[in-house]
PDB file of C-alpha atoms and ligand atoms in Angstrom:
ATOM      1  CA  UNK O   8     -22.204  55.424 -76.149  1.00  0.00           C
ATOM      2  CA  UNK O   9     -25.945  56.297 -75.959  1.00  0.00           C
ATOM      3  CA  UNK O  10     -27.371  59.531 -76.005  1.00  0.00           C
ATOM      4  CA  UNK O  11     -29.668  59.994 -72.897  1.00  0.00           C
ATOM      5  CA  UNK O  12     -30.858  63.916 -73.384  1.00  0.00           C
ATOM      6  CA  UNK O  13     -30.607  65.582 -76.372  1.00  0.00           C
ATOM      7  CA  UNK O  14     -31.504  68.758 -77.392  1.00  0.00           C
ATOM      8  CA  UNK O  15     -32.259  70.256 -80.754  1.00  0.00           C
ATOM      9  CA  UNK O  16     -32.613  74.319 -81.501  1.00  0.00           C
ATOM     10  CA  UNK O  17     -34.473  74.395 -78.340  1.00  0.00           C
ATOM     11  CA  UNK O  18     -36.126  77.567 -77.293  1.00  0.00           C
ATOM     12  CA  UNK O  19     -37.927  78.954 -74.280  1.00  0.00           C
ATOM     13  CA  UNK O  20     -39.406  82.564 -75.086  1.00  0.00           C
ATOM     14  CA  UNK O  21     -41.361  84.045 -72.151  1.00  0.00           C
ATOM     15  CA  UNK O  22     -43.977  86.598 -72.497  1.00  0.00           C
ATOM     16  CA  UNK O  23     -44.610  89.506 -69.915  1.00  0.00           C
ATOM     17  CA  UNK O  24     -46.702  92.542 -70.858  1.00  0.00           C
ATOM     18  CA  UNK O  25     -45.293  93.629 -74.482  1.00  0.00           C
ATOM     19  CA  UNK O  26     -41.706  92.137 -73.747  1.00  0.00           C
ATOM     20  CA  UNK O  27     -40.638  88.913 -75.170  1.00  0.00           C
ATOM     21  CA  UNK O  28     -38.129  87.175 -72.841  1.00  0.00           C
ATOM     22  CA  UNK O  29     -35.834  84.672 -74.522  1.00  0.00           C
ATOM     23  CA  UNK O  30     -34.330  82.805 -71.403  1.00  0.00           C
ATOM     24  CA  UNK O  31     -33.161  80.037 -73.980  1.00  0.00           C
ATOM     25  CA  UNK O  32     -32.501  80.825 -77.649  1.00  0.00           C
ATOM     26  CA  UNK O  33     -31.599  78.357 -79.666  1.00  0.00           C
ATOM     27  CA  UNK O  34     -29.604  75.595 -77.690  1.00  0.00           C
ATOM     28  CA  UNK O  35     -28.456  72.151 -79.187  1.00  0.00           C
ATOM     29  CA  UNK O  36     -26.823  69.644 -77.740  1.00  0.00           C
ATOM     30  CA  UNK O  37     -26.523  65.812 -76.098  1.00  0.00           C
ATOM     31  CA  UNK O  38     -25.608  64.232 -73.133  1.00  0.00           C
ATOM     32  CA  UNK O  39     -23.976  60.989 -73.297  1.00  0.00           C
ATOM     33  CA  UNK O  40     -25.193  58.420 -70.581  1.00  0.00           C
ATOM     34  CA  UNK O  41     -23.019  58.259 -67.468  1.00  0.00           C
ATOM     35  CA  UNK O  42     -21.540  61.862 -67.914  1.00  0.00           C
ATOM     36  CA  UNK O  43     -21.385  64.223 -65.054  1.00  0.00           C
ATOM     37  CA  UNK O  44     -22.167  67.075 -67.355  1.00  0.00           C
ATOM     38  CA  UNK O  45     -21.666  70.756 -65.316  1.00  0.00           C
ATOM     39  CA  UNK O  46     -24.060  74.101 -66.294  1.00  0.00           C
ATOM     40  CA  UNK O  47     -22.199  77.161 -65.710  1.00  0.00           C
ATOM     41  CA  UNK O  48     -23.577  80.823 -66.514  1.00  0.00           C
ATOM     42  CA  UNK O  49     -24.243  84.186 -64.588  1.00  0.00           C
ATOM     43  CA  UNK O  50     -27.491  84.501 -63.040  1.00  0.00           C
ATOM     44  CA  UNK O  51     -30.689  85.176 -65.965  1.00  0.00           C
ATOM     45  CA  UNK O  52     -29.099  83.513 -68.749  1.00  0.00           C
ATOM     46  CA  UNK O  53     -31.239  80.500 -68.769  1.00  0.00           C
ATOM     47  CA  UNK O  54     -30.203  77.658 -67.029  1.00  0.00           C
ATOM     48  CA  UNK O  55     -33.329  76.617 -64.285  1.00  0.00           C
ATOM     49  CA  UNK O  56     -35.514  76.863 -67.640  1.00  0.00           C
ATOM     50  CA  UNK O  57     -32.775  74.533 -69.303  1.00  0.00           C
ATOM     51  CA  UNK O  58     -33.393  72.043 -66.210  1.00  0.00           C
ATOM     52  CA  UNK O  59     -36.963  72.634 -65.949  1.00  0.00           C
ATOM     53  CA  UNK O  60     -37.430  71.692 -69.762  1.00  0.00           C
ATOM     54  CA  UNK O  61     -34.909  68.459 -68.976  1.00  0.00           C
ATOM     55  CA  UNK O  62     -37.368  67.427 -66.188  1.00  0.00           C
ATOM     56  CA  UNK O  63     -40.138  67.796 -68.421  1.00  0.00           C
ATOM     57  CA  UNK O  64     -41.558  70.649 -65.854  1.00  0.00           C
ATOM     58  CA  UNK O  65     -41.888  72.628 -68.596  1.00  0.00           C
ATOM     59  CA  UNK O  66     -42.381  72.890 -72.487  1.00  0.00           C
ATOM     60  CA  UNK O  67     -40.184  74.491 -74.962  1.00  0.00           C
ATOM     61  CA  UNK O  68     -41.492  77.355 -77.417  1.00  0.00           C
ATOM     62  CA  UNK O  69     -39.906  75.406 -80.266  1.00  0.00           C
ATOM     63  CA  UNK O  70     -37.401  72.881 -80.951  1.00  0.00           C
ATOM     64  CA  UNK O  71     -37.155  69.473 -79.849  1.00  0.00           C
ATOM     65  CA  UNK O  72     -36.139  67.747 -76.638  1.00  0.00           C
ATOM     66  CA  UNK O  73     -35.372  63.826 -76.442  1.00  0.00           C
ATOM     67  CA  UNK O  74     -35.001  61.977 -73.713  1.00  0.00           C
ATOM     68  CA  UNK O  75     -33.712  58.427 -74.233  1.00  0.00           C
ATOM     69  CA  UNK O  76     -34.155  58.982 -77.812  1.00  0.00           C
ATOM     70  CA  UNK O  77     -37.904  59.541 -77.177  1.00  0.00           C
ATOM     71  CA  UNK O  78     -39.089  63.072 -78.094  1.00  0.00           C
ATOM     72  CA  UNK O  79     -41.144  64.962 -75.381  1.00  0.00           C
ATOM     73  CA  UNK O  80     -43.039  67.106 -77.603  1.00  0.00           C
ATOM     74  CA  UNK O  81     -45.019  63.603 -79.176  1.00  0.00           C
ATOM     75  CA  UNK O  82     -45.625  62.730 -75.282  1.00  0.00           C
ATOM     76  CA  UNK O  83     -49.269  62.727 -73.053  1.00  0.00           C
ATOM     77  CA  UNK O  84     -49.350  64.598 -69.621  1.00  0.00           C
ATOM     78  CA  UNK O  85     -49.319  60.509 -68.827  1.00  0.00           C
ATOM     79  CA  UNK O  86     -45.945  59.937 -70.223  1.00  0.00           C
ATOM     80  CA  UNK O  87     -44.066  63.216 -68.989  1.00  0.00           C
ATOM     81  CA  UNK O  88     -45.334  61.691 -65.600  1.00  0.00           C
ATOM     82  CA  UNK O  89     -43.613  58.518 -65.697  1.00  0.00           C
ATOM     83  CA  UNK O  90     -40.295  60.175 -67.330  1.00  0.00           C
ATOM     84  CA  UNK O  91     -40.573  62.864 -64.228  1.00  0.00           C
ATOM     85  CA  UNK O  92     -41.648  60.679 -61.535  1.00  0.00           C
ATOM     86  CA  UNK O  93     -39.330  57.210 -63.015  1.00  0.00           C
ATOM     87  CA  UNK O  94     -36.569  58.373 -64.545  1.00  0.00           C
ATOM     88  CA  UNK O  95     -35.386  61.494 -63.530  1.00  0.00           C
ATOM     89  CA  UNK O  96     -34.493  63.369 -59.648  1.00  0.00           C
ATOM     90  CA  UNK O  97     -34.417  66.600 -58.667  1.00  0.00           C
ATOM     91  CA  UNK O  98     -32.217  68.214 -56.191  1.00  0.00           C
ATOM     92  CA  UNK O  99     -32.820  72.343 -55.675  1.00  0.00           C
ATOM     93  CA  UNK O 100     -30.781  75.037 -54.751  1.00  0.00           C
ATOM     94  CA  UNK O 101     -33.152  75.673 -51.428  1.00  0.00           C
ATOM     95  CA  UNK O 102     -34.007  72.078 -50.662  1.00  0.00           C
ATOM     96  CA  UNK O 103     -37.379  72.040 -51.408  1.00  0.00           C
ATOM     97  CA  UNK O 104     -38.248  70.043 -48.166  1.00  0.00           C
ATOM     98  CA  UNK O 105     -41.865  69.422 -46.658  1.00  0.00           C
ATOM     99  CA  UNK O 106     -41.545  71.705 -43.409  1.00  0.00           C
ATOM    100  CA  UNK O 107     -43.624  69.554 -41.254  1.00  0.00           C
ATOM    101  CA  UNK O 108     -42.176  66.241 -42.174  1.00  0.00           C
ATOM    102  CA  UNK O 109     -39.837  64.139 -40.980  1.00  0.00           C
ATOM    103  CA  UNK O 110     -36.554  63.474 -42.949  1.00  0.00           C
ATOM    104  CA  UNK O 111     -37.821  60.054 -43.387  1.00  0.00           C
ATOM    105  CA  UNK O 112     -40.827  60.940 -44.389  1.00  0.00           C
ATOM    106  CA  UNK O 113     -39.758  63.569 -46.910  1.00  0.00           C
ATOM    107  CA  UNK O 114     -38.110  60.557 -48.663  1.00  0.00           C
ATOM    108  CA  UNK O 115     -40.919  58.432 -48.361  1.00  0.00           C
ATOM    109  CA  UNK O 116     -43.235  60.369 -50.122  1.00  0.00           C
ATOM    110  CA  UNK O 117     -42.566  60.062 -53.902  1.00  0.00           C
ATOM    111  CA  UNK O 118     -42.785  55.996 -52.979  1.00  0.00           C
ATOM    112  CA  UNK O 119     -46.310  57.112 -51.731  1.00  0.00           C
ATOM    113  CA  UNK O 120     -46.753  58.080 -54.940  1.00  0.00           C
ATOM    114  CA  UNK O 121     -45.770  55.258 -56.455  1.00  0.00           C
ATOM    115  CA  UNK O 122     -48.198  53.432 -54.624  1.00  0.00           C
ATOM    116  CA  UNK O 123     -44.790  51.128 -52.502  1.00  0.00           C
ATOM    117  CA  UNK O 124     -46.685  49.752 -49.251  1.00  0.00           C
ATOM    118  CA  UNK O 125     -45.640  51.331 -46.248  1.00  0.00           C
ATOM    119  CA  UNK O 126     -43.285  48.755 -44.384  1.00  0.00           C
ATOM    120  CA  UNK O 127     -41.228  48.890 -47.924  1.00  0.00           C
ATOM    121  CA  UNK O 128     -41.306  52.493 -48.654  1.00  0.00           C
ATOM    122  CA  UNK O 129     -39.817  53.234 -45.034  1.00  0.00           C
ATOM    123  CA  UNK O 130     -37.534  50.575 -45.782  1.00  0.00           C
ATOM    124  CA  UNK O 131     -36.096  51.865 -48.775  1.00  0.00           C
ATOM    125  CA  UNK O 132     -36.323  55.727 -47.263  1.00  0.00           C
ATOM    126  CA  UNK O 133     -34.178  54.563 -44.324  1.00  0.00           C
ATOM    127  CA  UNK O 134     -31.648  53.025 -46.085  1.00  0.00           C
ATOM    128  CA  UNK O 135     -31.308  56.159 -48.450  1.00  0.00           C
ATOM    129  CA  UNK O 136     -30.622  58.009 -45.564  1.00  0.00           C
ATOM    130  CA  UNK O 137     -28.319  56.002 -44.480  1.00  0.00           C
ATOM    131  CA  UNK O 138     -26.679  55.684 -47.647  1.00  0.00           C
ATOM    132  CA  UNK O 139     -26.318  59.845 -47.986  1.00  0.00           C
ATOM    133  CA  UNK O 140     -25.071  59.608 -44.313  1.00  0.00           C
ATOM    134  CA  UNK O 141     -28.091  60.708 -42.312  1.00  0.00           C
ATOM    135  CA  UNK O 142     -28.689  57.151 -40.483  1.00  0.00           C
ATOM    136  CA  UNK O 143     -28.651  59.300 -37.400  1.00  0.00           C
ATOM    137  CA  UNK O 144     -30.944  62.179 -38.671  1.00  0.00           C
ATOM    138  CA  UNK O 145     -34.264  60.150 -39.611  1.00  0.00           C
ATOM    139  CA  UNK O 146     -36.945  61.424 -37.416  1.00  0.00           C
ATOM    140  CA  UNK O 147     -35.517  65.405 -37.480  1.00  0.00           C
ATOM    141  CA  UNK O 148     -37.820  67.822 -39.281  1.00  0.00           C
ATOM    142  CA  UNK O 149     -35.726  70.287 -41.869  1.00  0.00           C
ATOM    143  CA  UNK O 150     -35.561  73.201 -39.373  1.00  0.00           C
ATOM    144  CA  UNK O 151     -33.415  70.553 -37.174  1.00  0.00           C
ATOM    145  CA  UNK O 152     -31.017  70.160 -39.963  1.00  0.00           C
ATOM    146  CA  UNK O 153     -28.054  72.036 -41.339  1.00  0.00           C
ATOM    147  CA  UNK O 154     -27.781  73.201 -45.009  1.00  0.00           C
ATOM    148  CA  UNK O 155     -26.199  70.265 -45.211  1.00  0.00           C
ATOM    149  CA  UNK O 156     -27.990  67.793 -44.232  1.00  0.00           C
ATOM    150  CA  UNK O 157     -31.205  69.330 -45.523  1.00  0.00           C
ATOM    151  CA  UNK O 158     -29.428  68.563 -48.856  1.00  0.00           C
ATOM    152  CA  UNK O 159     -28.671  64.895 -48.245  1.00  0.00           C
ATOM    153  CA  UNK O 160     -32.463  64.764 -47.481  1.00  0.00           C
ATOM    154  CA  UNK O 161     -33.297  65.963 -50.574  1.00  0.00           C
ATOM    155  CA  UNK O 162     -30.960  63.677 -52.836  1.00  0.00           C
ATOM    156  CA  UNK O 163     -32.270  61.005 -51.045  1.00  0.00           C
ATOM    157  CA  UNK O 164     -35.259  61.500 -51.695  1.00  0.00           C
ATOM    158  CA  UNK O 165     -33.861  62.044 -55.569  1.00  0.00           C
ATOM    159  CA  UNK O 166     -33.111  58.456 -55.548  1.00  0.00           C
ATOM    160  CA  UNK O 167     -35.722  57.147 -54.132  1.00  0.00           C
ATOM    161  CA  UNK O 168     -37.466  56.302 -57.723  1.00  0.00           C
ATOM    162  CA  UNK O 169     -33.882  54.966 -58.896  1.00  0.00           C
ATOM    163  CA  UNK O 170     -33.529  57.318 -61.630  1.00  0.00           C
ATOM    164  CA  UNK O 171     -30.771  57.191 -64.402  1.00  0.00           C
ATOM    165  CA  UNK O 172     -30.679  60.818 -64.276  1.00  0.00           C
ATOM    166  CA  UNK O 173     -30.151  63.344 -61.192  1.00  0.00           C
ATOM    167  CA  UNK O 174     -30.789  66.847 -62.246  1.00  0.00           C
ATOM    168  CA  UNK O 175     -29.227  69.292 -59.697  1.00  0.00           C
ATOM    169  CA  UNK O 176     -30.046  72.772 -59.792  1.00  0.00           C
ATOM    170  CA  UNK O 177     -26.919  75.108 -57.692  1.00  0.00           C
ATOM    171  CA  UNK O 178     -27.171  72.505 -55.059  1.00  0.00           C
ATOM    172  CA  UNK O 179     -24.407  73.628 -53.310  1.00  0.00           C
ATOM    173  CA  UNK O 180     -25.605  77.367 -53.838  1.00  0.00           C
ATOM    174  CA  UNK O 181     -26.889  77.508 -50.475  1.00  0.00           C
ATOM    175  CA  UNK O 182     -24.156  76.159 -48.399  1.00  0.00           C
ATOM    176  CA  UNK O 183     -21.034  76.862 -47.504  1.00  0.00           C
ATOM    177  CA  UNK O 184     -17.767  75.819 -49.338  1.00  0.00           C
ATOM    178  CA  UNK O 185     -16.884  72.817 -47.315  1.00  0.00           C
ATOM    179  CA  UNK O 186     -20.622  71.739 -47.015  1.00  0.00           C
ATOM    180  CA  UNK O 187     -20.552  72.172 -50.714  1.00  0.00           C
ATOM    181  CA  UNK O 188     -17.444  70.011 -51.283  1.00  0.00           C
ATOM    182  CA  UNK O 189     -19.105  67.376 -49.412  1.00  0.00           C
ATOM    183  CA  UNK O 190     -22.421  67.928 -51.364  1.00  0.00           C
ATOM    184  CA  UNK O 191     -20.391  67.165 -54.052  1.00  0.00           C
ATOM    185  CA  UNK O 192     -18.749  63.709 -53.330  1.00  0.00           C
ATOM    186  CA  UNK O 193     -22.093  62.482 -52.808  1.00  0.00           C
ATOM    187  CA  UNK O 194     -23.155  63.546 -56.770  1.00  0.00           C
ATOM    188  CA  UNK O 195     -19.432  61.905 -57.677  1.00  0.00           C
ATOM    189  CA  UNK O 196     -20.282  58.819 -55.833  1.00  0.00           C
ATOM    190  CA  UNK O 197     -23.724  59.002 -57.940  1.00  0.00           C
ATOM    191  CA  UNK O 198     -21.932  59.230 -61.153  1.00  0.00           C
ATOM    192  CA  UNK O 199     -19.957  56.549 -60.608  1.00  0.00           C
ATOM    193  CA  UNK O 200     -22.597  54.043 -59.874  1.00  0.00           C
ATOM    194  CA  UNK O 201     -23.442  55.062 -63.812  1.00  0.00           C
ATOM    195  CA  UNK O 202     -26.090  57.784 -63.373  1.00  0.00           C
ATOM    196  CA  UNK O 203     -26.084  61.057 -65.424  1.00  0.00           C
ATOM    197  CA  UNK O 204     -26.041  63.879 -63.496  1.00  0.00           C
ATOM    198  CA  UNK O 205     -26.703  67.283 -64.467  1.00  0.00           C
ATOM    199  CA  UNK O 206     -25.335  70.205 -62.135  1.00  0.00           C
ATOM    200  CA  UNK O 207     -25.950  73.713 -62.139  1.00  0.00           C
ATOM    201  CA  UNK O 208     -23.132  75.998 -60.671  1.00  0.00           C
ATOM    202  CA  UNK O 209     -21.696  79.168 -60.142  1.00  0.00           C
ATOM    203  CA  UNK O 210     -18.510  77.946 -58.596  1.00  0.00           C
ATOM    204  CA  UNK O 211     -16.023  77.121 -61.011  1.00  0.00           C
ATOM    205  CA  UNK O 212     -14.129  75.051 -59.045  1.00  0.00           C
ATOM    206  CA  UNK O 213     -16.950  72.356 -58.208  1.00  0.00           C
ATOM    207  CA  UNK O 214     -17.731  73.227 -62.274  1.00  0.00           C
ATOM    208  CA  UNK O 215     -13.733  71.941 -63.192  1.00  0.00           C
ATOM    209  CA  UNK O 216     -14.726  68.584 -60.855  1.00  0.00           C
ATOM    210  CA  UNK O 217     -17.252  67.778 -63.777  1.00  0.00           C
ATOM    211  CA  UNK O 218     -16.147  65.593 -66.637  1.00  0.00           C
ATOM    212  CA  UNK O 219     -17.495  68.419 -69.261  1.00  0.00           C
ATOM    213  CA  UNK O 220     -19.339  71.343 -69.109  1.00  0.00           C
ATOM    214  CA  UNK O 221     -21.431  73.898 -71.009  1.00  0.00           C
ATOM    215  CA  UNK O 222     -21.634  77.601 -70.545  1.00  0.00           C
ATOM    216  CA  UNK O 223     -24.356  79.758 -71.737  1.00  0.00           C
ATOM    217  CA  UNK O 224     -25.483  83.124 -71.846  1.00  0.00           C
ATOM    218  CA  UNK O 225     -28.386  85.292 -72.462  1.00  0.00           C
ATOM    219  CA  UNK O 226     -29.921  81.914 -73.717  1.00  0.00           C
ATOM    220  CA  UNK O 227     -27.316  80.540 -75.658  1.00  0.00           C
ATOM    221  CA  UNK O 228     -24.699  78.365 -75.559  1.00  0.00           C
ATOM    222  CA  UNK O 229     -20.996  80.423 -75.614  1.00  0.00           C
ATOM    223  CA  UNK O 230     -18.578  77.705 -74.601  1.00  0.00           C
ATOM    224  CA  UNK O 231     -18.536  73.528 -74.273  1.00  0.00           C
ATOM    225  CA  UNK O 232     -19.692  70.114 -74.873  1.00  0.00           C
TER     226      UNK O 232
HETATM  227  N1  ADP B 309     -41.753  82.313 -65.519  1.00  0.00           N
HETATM  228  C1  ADP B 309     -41.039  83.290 -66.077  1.00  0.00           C
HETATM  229  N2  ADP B 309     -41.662  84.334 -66.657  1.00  0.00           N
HETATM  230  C2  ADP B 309     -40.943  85.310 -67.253  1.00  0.00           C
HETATM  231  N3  ADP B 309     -39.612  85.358 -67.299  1.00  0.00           N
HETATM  232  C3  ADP B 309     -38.932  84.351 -66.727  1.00  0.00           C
HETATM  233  C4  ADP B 309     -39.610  83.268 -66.085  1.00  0.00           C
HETATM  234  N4  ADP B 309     -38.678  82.391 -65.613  1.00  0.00           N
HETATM  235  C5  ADP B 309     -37.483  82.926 -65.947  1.00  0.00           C
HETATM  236  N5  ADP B 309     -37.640  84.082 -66.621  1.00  0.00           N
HETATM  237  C6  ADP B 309     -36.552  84.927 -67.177  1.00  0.00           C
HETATM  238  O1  ADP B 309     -35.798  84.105 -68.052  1.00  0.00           O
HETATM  239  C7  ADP B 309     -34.408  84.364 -67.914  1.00  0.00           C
HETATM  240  C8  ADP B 309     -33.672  83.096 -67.510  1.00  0.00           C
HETATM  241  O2  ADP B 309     -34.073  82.719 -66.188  1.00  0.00           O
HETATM  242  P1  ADP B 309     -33.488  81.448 -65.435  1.00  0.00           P
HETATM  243  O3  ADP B 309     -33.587  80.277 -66.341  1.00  0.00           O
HETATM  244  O4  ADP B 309     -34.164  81.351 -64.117  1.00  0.00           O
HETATM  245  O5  ADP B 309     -31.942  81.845 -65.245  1.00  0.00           O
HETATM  246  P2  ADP B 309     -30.808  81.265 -64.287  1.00  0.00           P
HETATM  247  O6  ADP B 309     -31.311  79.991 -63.682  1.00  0.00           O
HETATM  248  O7  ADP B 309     -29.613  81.081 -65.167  1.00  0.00           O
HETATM  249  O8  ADP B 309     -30.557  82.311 -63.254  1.00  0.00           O
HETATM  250  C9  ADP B 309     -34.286  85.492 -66.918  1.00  0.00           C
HETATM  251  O9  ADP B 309     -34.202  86.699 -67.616  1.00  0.00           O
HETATM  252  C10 ADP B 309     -35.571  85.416 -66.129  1.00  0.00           C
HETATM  253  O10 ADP B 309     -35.926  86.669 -65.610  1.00  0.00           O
HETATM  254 MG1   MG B 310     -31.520  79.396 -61.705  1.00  0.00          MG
END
């Protein structure tokens, strides 16, 4: 078993006016590769700033983050790129979704990136539709889409750098329970072609659906792993 994230007396202490905010206070712990690990905790105790750190959006106050055994805090703005951009997708809560674009288009943009010539990068961006179920959906702009399928947009275009591990933020916070369920499936169906996925929920139900889970509070771990 191989520890893909690991975290070691992590903290994330934010500042505002005279008041010292600790959203995470002291949190340890790994995540084997190939779990389906599940976040739960009220709203405010910390867990966006727990993703944000994983996906290297952000930097701890103190403490240590690995990923893959390499530690963040020795890394360039170069390397926290590639980990970001190679390694790791993000799925939001609100979709995240360039307005004016096309679904296809939303998906083919991190392969822009990437520098992927065009005829490939559609390529790959219409068969990641199809493979989230939106074959019939390519050339709709979000506003055209449901919840829904704005989501299956937006893990498509997760994927679309291969990562080994999805972070998903509530994903299923905007939608509606069956929409949600369905939201779902697709991260099982994820998991089981062997990537770690990280998912943030309120709903304990979708939470008991993950293979383990951690709680926190007020920045700090109270139950799991
Ligand atoms: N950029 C920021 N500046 C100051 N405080 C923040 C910032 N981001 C989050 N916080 C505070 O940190 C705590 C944890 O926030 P967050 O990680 O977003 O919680 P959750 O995702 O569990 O709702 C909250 O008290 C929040 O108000
Ligand atoms: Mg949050």
């Amino acid at each position: 078993m191989c520890i893909v994230i690991s975290f070691e007396d992590v903290r994330r202490y934010y500042v505002v006016g005279e008041n010292v905010i600790k959203a995470l206070d002291g949190i340890s712990f790994d995540i084997i590769s190939g779990s389906f690990l599940a976040i739960m905790g009220p709203s405010g105790s910390g867990k966006s700033t727990l993703m944000n750190l994983i996906g290297c959006l952000d930097t701890p106050t103190s403490g240590v983050i690995r990923i893959d055994g390499e530690t963040l805090g020795d890394m360039g703005e170069d390397e926290l790129a590639l980990i970001r951009n190679r390694k790791i997708g993000f799925v939001f809560q609100n979709f995240n979704l360039l307005p004016k674009l096309s679904a296809l288009d939303n998906v083919m943009v991190p392969l822009l990136y990437r520098g992927i010539p065009l005829k490939e990068r559609k390529e790959k961006a219409e068969a990641l539709l199809e493979k989230v179920g939106l074959g019939d959906r390519m050339k709709h702009r979000p506003t055209e889409l449901s919840g829904g399928q704005k989501q299956r947009v937006a893990i498509a275009r997760a994927l679309s750098n291969n990562p080994s591990i999805i972070l998903a933020d509530e994903p299923t916070g905007a939608l509606d329970s069956k929409t949600g369920d369905q939201i779902m499936e697709l991260f099982e169906n994820l998991n089981d072609e062997g990537r770690t996925i990280v998912f943030v929920t309120h709903d304990r139900t979708l939470g008991a659906r993950c293979r383990s889970s951690i709680s926190i509070r007020d920045g700090r771990i109270v139950d799991g792993c």
